[in-house]
XYZ file of C-alpha atoms in Angstrom:
577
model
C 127.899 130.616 203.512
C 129.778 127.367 204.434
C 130.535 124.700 201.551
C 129.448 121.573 202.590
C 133.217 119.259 201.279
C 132.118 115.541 199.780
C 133.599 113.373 202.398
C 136.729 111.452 201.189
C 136.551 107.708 200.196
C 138.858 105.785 202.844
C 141.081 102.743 201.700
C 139.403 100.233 203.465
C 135.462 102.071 201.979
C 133.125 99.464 201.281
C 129.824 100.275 199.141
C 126.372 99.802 200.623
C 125.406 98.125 197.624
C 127.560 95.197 196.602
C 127.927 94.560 192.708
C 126.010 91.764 190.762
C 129.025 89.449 190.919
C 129.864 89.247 194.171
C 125.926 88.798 195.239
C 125.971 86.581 198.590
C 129.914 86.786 199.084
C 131.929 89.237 201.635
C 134.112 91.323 200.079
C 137.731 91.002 200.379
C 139.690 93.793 202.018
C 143.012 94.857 201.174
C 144.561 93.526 204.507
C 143.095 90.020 203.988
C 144.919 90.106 200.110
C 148.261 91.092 201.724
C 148.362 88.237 204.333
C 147.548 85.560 201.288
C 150.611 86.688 199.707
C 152.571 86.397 202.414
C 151.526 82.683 203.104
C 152.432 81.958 199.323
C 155.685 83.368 199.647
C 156.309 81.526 202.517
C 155.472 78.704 200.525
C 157.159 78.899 197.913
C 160.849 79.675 199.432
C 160.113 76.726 201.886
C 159.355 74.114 198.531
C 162.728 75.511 196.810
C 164.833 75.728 200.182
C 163.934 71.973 201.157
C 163.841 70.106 197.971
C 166.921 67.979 197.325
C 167.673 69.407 194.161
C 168.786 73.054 194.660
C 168.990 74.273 190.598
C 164.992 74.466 189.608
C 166.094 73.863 185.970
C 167.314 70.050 186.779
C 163.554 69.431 187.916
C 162.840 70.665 184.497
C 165.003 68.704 182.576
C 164.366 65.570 184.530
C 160.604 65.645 183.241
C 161.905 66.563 179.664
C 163.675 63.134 179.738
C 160.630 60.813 181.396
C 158.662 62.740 178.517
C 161.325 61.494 175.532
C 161.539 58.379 176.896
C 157.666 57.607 176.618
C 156.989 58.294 173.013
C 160.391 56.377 172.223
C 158.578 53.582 173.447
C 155.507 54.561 171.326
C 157.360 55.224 168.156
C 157.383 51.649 165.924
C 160.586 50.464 165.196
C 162.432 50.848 162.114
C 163.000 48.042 159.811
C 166.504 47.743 158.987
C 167.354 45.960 155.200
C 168.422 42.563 156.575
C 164.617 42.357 157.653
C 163.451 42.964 154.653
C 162.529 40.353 152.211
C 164.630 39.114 149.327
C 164.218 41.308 146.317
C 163.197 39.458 143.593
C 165.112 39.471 140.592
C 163.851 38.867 136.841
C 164.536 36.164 136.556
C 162.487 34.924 139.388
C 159.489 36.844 137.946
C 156.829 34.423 135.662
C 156.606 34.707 132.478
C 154.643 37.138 131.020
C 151.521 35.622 129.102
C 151.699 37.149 125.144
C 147.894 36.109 123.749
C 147.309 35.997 120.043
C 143.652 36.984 119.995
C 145.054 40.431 121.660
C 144.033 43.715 118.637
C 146.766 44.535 116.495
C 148.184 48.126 116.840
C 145.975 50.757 115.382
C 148.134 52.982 112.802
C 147.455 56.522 111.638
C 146.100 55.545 109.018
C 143.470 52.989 111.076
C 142.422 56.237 113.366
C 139.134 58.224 113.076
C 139.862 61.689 111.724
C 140.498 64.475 113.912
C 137.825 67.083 114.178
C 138.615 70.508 113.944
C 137.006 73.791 115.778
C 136.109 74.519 112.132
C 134.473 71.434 111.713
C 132.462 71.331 114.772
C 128.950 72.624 115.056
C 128.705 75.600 116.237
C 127.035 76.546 119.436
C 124.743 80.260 120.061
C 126.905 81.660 117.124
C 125.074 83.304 113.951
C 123.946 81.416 111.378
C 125.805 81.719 108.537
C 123.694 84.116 105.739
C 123.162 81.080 103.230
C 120.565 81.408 100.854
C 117.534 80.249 101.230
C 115.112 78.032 99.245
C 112.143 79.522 96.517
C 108.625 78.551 96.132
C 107.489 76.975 93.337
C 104.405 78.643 92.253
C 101.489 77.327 90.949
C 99.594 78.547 87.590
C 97.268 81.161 88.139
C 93.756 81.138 86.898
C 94.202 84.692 84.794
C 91.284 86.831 86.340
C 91.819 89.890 85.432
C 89.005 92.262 87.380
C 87.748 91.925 90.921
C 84.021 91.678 89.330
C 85.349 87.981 88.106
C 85.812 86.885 91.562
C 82.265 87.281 92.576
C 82.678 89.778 95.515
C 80.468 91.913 97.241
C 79.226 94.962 95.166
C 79.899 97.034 98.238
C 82.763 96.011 98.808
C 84.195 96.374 95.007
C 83.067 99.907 95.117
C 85.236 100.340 98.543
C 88.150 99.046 96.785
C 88.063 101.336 93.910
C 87.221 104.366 95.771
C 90.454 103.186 97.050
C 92.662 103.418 94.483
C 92.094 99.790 93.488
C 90.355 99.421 90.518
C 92.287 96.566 88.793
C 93.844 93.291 91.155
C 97.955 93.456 91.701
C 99.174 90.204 89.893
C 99.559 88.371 93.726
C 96.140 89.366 94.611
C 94.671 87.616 91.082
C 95.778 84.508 91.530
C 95.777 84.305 95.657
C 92.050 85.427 96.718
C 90.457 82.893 94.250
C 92.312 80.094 95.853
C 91.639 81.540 99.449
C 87.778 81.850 98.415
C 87.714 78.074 97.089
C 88.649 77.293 100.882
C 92.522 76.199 99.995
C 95.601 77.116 102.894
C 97.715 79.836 100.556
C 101.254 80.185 101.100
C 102.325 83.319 99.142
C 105.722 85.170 98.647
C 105.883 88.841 97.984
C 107.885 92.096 99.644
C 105.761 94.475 101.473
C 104.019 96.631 99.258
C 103.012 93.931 96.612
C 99.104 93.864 97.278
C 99.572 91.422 100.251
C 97.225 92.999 102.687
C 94.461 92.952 99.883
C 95.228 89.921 98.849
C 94.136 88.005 102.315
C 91.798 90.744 104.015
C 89.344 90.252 100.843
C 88.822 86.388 101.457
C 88.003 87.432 105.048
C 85.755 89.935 104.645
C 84.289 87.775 101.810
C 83.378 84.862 103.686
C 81.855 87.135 106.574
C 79.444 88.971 104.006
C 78.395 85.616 102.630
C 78.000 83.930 106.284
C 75.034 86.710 106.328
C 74.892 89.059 109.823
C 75.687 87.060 112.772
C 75.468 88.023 116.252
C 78.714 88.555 117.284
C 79.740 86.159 120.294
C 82.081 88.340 123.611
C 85.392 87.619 123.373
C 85.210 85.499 120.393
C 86.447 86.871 116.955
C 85.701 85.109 113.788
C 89.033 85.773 111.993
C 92.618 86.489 112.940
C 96.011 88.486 111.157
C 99.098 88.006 113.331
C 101.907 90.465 112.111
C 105.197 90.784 114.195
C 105.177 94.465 114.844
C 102.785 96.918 115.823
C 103.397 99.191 112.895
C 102.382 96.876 110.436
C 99.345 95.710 112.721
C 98.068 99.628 112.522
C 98.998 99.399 108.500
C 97.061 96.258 108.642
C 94.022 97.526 110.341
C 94.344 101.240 108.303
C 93.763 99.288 104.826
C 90.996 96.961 106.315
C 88.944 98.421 108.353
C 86.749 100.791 105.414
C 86.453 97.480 103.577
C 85.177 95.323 106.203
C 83.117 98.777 107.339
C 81.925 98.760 104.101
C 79.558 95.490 104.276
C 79.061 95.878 107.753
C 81.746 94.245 110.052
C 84.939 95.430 112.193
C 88.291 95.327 113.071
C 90.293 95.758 116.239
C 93.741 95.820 117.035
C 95.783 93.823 119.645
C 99.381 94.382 120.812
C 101.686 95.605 123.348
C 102.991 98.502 124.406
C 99.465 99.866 125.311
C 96.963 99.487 128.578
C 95.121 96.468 127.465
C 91.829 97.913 129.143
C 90.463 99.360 126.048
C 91.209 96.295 124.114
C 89.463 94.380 126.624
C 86.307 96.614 126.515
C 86.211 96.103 122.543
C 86.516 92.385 122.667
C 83.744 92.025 125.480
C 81.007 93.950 122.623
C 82.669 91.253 120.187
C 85.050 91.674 116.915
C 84.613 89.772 113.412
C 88.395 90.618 112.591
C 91.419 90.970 115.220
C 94.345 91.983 114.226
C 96.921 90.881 116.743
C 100.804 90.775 117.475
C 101.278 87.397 119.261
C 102.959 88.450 122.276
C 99.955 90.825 123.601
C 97.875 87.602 121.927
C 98.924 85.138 124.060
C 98.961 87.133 127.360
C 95.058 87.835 126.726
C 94.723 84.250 125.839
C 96.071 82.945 129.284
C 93.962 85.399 130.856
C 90.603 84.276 129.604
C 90.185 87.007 127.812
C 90.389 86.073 124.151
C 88.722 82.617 122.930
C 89.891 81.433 119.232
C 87.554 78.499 119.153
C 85.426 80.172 117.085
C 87.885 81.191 114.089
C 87.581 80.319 111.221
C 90.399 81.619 109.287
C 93.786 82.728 110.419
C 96.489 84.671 108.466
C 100.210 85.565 109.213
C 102.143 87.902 107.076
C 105.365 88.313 107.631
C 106.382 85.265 109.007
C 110.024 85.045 108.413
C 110.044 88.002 110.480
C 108.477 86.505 113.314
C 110.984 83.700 112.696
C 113.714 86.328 113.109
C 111.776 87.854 116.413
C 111.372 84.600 118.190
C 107.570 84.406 117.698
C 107.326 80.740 116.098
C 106.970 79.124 119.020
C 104.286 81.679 120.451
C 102.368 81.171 116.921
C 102.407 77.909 117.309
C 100.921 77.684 120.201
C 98.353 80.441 118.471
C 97.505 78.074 115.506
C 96.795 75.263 117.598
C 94.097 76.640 119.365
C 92.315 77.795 115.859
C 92.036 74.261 115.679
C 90.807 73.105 111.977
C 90.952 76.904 110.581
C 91.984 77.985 107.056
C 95.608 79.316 107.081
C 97.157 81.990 104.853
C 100.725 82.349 105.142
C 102.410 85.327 103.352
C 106.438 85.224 103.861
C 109.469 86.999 101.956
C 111.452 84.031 102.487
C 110.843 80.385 103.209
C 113.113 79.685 106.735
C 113.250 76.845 108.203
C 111.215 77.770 111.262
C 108.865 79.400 108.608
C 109.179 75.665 106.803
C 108.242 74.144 109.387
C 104.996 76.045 110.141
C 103.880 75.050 106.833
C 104.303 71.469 107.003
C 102.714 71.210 110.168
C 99.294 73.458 109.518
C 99.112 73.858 106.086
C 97.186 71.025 103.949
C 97.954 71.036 100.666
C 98.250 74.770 99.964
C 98.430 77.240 96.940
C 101.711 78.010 96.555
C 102.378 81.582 94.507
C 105.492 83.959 94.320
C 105.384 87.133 92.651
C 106.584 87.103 89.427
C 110.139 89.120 89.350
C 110.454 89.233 93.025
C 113.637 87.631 93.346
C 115.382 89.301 89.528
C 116.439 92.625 89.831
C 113.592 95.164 90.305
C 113.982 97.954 87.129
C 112.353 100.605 89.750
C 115.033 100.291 92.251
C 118.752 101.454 91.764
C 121.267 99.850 93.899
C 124.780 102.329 94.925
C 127.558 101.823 96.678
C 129.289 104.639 97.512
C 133.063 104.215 98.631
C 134.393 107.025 100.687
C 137.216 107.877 103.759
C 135.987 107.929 107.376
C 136.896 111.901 107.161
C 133.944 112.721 104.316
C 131.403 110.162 105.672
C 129.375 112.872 107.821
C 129.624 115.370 104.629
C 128.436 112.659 102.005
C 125.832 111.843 104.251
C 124.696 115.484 104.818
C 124.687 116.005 101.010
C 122.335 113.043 100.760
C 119.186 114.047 102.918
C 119.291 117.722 102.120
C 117.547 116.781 98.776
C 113.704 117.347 99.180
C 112.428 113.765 98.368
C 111.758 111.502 101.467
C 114.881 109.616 102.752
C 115.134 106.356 105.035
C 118.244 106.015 106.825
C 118.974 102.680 108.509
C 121.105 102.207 111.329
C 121.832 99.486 113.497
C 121.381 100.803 116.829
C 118.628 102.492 119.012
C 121.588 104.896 120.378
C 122.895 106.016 116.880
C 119.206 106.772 115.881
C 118.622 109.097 118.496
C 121.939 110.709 117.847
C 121.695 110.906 114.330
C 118.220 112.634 114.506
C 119.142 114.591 117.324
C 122.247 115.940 114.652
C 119.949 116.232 111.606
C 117.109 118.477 113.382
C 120.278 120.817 115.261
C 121.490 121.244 111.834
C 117.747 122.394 110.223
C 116.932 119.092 108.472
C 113.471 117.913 109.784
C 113.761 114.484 111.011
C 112.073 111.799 112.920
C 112.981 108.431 114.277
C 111.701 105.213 114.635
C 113.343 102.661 117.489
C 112.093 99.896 119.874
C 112.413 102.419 122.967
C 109.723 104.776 121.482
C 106.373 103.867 122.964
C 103.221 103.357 120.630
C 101.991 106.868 120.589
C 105.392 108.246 119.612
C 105.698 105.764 117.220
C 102.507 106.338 115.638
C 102.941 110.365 115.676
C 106.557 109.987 114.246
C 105.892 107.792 110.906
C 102.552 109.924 110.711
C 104.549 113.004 110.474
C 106.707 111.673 108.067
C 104.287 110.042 106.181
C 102.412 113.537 105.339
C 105.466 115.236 104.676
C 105.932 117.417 107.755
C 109.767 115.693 108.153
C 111.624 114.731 105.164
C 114.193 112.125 106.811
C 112.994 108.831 108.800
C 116.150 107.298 110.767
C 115.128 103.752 111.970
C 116.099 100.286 113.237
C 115.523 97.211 111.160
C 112.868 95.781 114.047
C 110.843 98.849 114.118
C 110.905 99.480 110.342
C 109.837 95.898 109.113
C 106.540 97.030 107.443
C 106.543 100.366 106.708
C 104.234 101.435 103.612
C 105.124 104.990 102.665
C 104.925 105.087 98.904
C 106.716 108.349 97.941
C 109.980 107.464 99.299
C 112.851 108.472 97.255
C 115.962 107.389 98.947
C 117.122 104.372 100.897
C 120.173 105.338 102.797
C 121.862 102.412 104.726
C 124.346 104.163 107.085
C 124.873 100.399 109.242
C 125.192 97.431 106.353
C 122.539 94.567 107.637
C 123.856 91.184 108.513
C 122.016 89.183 105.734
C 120.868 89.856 102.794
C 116.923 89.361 103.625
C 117.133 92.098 105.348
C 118.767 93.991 102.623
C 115.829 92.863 100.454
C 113.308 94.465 103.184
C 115.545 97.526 103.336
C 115.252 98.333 99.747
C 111.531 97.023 99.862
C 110.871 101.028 101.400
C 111.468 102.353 98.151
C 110.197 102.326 94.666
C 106.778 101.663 95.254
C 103.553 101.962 93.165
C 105.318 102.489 89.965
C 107.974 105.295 91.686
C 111.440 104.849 90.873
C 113.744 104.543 94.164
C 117.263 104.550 95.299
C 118.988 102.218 97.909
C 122.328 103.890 99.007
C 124.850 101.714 100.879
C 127.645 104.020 102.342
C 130.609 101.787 102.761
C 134.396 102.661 104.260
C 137.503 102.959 101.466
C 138.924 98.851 101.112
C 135.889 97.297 102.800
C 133.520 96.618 100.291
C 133.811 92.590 101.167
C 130.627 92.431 103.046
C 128.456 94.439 100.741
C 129.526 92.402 97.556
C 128.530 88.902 99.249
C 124.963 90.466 100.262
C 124.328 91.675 96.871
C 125.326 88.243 94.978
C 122.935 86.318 97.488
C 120.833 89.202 97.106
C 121.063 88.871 93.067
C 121.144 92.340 92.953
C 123.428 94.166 90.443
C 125.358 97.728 92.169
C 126.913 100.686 90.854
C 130.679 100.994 93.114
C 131.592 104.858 93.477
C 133.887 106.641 94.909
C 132.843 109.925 96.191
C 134.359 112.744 98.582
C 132.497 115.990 99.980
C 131.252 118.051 97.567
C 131.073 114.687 94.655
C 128.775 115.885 92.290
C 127.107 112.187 92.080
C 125.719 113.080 95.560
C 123.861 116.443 94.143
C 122.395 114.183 91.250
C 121.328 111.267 93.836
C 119.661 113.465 96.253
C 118.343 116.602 93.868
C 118.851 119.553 94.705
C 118.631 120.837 98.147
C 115.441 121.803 99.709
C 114.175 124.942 101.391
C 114.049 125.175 105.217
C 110.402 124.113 105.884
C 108.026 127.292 107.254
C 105.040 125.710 109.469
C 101.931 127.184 108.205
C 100.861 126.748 111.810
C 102.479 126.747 115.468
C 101.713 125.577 118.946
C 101.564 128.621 121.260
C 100.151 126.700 124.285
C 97.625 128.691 126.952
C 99.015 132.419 124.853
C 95.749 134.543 124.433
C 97.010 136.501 121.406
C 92.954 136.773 119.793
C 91.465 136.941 123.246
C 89.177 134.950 124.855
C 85.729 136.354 123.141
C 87.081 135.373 119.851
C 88.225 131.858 120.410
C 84.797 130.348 119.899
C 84.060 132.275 116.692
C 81.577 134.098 118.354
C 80.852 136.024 121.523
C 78.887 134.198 123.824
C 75.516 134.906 124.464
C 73.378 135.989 127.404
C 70.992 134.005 129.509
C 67.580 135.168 127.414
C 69.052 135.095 124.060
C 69.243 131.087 124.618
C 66.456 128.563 123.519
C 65.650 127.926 127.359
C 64.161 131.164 128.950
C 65.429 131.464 132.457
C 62.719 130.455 135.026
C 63.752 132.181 137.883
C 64.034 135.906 136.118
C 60.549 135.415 134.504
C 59.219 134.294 137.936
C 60.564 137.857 139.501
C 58.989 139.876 136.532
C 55.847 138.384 137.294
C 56.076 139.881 141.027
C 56.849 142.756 140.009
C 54.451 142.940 137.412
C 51.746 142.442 140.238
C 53.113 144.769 142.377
């Protein structure tokens, strides 16, 4: 079969289609091109053959010069020195005018003082741990029982079937003042009867304001604390005594979907118990109202001070307008100062006798040791089987440290800002009923705890002030229990932990322990038996079988209360059959 060959493109082939550029313009061919050249050529030999100048580079230079010689005639002239004026000599110079009025000269001694980087103010630095003023309590009026105090019978027999039969001394001399309508501003550690001392007045007033329909969205008494631990606390201790005469209590704060708190303050609340960040948020959203309440406590307030809530709870006072205030603080800041000179009229000022002298219930130690025994001394500590409360100062070296203590069969929980509210919650319960023996915790999330059986206070970080030293050792020695606080501290720097106790006024015991010190086995006790769970989580494992999970086997359709329609309506038939 023949191959049909492509023809061959020609030199002189021009394209049917001509390109975009040339569009309206003949093409060039090659033949056209090579006569142009030519002429040029021609040209050019004919311009250099007849000129009158045969070297080309004379033409050059020639127009090099005409260019020179114009910006010479451009450039300005120099000025040469006999155009220049006469220099004038001193002589020729006037006088120079001296005036007597002018300031003397201003000597050393004459000069403001230089001011030092030490001696200027410093900028987003710490303060410096100074300490801090006392309240000056008033006298007491000596009641003794709560049946002086005229409270609700109900609620009287709620308080003893709690455990409180007889008033702590801050809750003797505080609720009578609260119930005589007088602001309170009271000093006392947690675990001194605080939470008593101002949920009484509040549930007091409510039982005598008779039952009141309770208004959506409107509660008729407030408690701001500044975490949500010691809101729960809070709302634990006073919720079966408002319950009691007939009112309730709900909780506010963060951390949680705010739905459910929303669907409780929409059937209406006597008592919220709030944190003021979660507070405020339902406040801009229209769903809180505090118009209508009519008293307003905050415990803990230095500790909102130290959390950056002033500002928020002063924006939270304001709108309780004219309300009764209770304040309850460790320490009187100034931030917390300030609060009470702006809301607080005249108010009944009491401190718990012996708060600030040393505390015969609590033993302070300092135990000295090399970097190389610190994880044995430590070890040695919370293997004794009383509860222990390490501190730390960091969310990462709880979760290591807990992570350690539970690899090496110590049961242990922790307690840090990253947890959210459930594992909070199921974390201090556990170790509140005894099912873990060691709590490791920050300062933030521990502010508040009340676990009364707690044995040991083990500071593993030193705190940067001594306030929170005070709170620290506040976790121990409770209800009449003796306690130790523990302060591990490296060999040659014991600086730091002897300024906190003297502002403190706190008296230590220094030792100097290794490994296997004996002091640790008579600190700690002796050490306690691995723990056996009475009961285990075995998830979806059928080990009874299903019949028996129910207690019972289940029963048929006619051996229920209903008799089964449908079966009696096909005996029938049959029956007429």
């Amino acid at each position: 079969m023949p191959v049909n060959k492509r023809p061959s493109r020609s030199k002189d082939f021009e394209p049917k289609r001509k390109p975009r550029h040339s569009a309206g313009k003949s093409a060039p061919s090659r033949k056209s091109d090579d006569r142009k050249s030519e002429k040029r050529g021609e040209r050019s030999y004919e311009s250099y053959s007849t000129s009158k100048n045969k070297n080309p580079s004379a033409k050059r230079s020639e127009r090099s010069a005409k260019r020179s010689e114009r910006f010479e005639s451009e450039r300005p002239k120099k000025r040469y020195d006999s155009e220049k004026p006469a220099k004038r000599f001193e002589s020729e110079k006037p006088a120079k005018r001296y005036s007597a009025e002018k300031p003397t000269r201003r000597y050393e001694s004459e000069r403001p003082a230089r001011t030092y980087e030490s001696e200027k103010p410093a900028g987003k630095r710490r303060a410096p741990d100074v300490k801090l003023d006392k309240f000056v309590s008033e006298a007491a009026q000596g009641i003794q029982t709560f049946q002086e105090m005229d409270l609700p019978e109900r609620l009287v027999m709620e308080l003893a079937k709690g455990g409180i039969a007889t008033p702590f001394p801050i809750q003797a001399a505080t609720i009578p003042a609260a119930l005589s309508g007088r602001d309170v501003l009271g000093r006392g550690k947690t675990g001194s009867g605080k939470t008593v001392a101002f949920g009484v007045p509040l549930i007091t007033f409510l039982a005598r304001a008779g039952n009141q329909p309770r208004i959506p969205n409107k509660p008729r008494a407030l408690v701001l604390a500044p975490t949500r631990e010691l809101a729960e606390q809070i709302d634990k201790a006073l919720a079966p005594i408002a319950k009691s005469v007939g009112f309730f209590t709900t909780t506010i704060y963060g951390g949680v979907p705010q739905s459910k708190q929303e669907r409780v303050l929409n059937r209406g609340v006597d008592i919220a118990i709030a944190t003021p960040g979660r507070l405020e948020d339902l406040m801009e959203q229209g769903v809180v109202d505090l118009s209508e309440v009519e008293r307003v406590v905050i415990d803990e307030a230095d500790h909102m001070a130290e959390l950056g809530f002033i500002e928020p709870v002063t924006r939270i006072l304001t709108a309780t307008g004219q309300s009764q205030k209770l304040l309850f603080s460790a320490t009187l800041d100034k931030q917390v100062s300030s609060l009470v000179k702006k809301f607080l009229t005249d108010p009944f000022v009491y401190e718990v006798p012996g708060e600030t002298e040393q505390n015969l219930d609590i033993e302070h130690r300092v135990l000295i040791t090399e970097p190389r025994y610190r994880s044995r001394v430590f070890h040695r500590l919370v293997q004794g089987s009383g509860k222990s409360i390490v501190f730390v100062r960091t969310k990462q070296t709880a979760e290591a440290l807990a992570q350690s203590l539970n690899d090496a069969g110590i049961p242990t929980a922790r307690l840090h800002g990253d947890l959210n509210q459930s594992q909070r919650t199921r974390n201090l319960a556990r170790f509140s009923e005894g099912f873990t023996r060691v709590l490791i915790a920050t300062d933030v999330a521990a502010r508040g705890i009340h676990v009364d059986d707690v044995k040991l206070v083990i500071q593993v970080d030193l705190p940067e002030d001594y306030k929170t030293y005070l709170h620290r050792a506040g976790r121990t020695g409770r209800a009449g229990r003796k306690g130790i606080v523990v302060s591990i501290v490296p060999s040659g720097k014991t600086r730091k932990i002897e300024g906190i106790l003297e502002r403190s006024e706190r008296k230590a015991i220094y030792s100097e322990v290794v490994g296997e010190d004996p002091l640790l086995a008579e600190l700690a006790g002796p050490i306690a038996p691995p723990p056996v769970l009475d009961q285990l989580d075995f998830g979806d494992s059928r080990f009874d079988g299903p019949a028996k999970r129910s207690g019972k086997p289940k029963s048929g359709l006619r051996d229920g209360k209903r008799p089964n329609k449908l079966q009696g309506a096909k005996d029938r038939r049959f029956r007429s059959r």
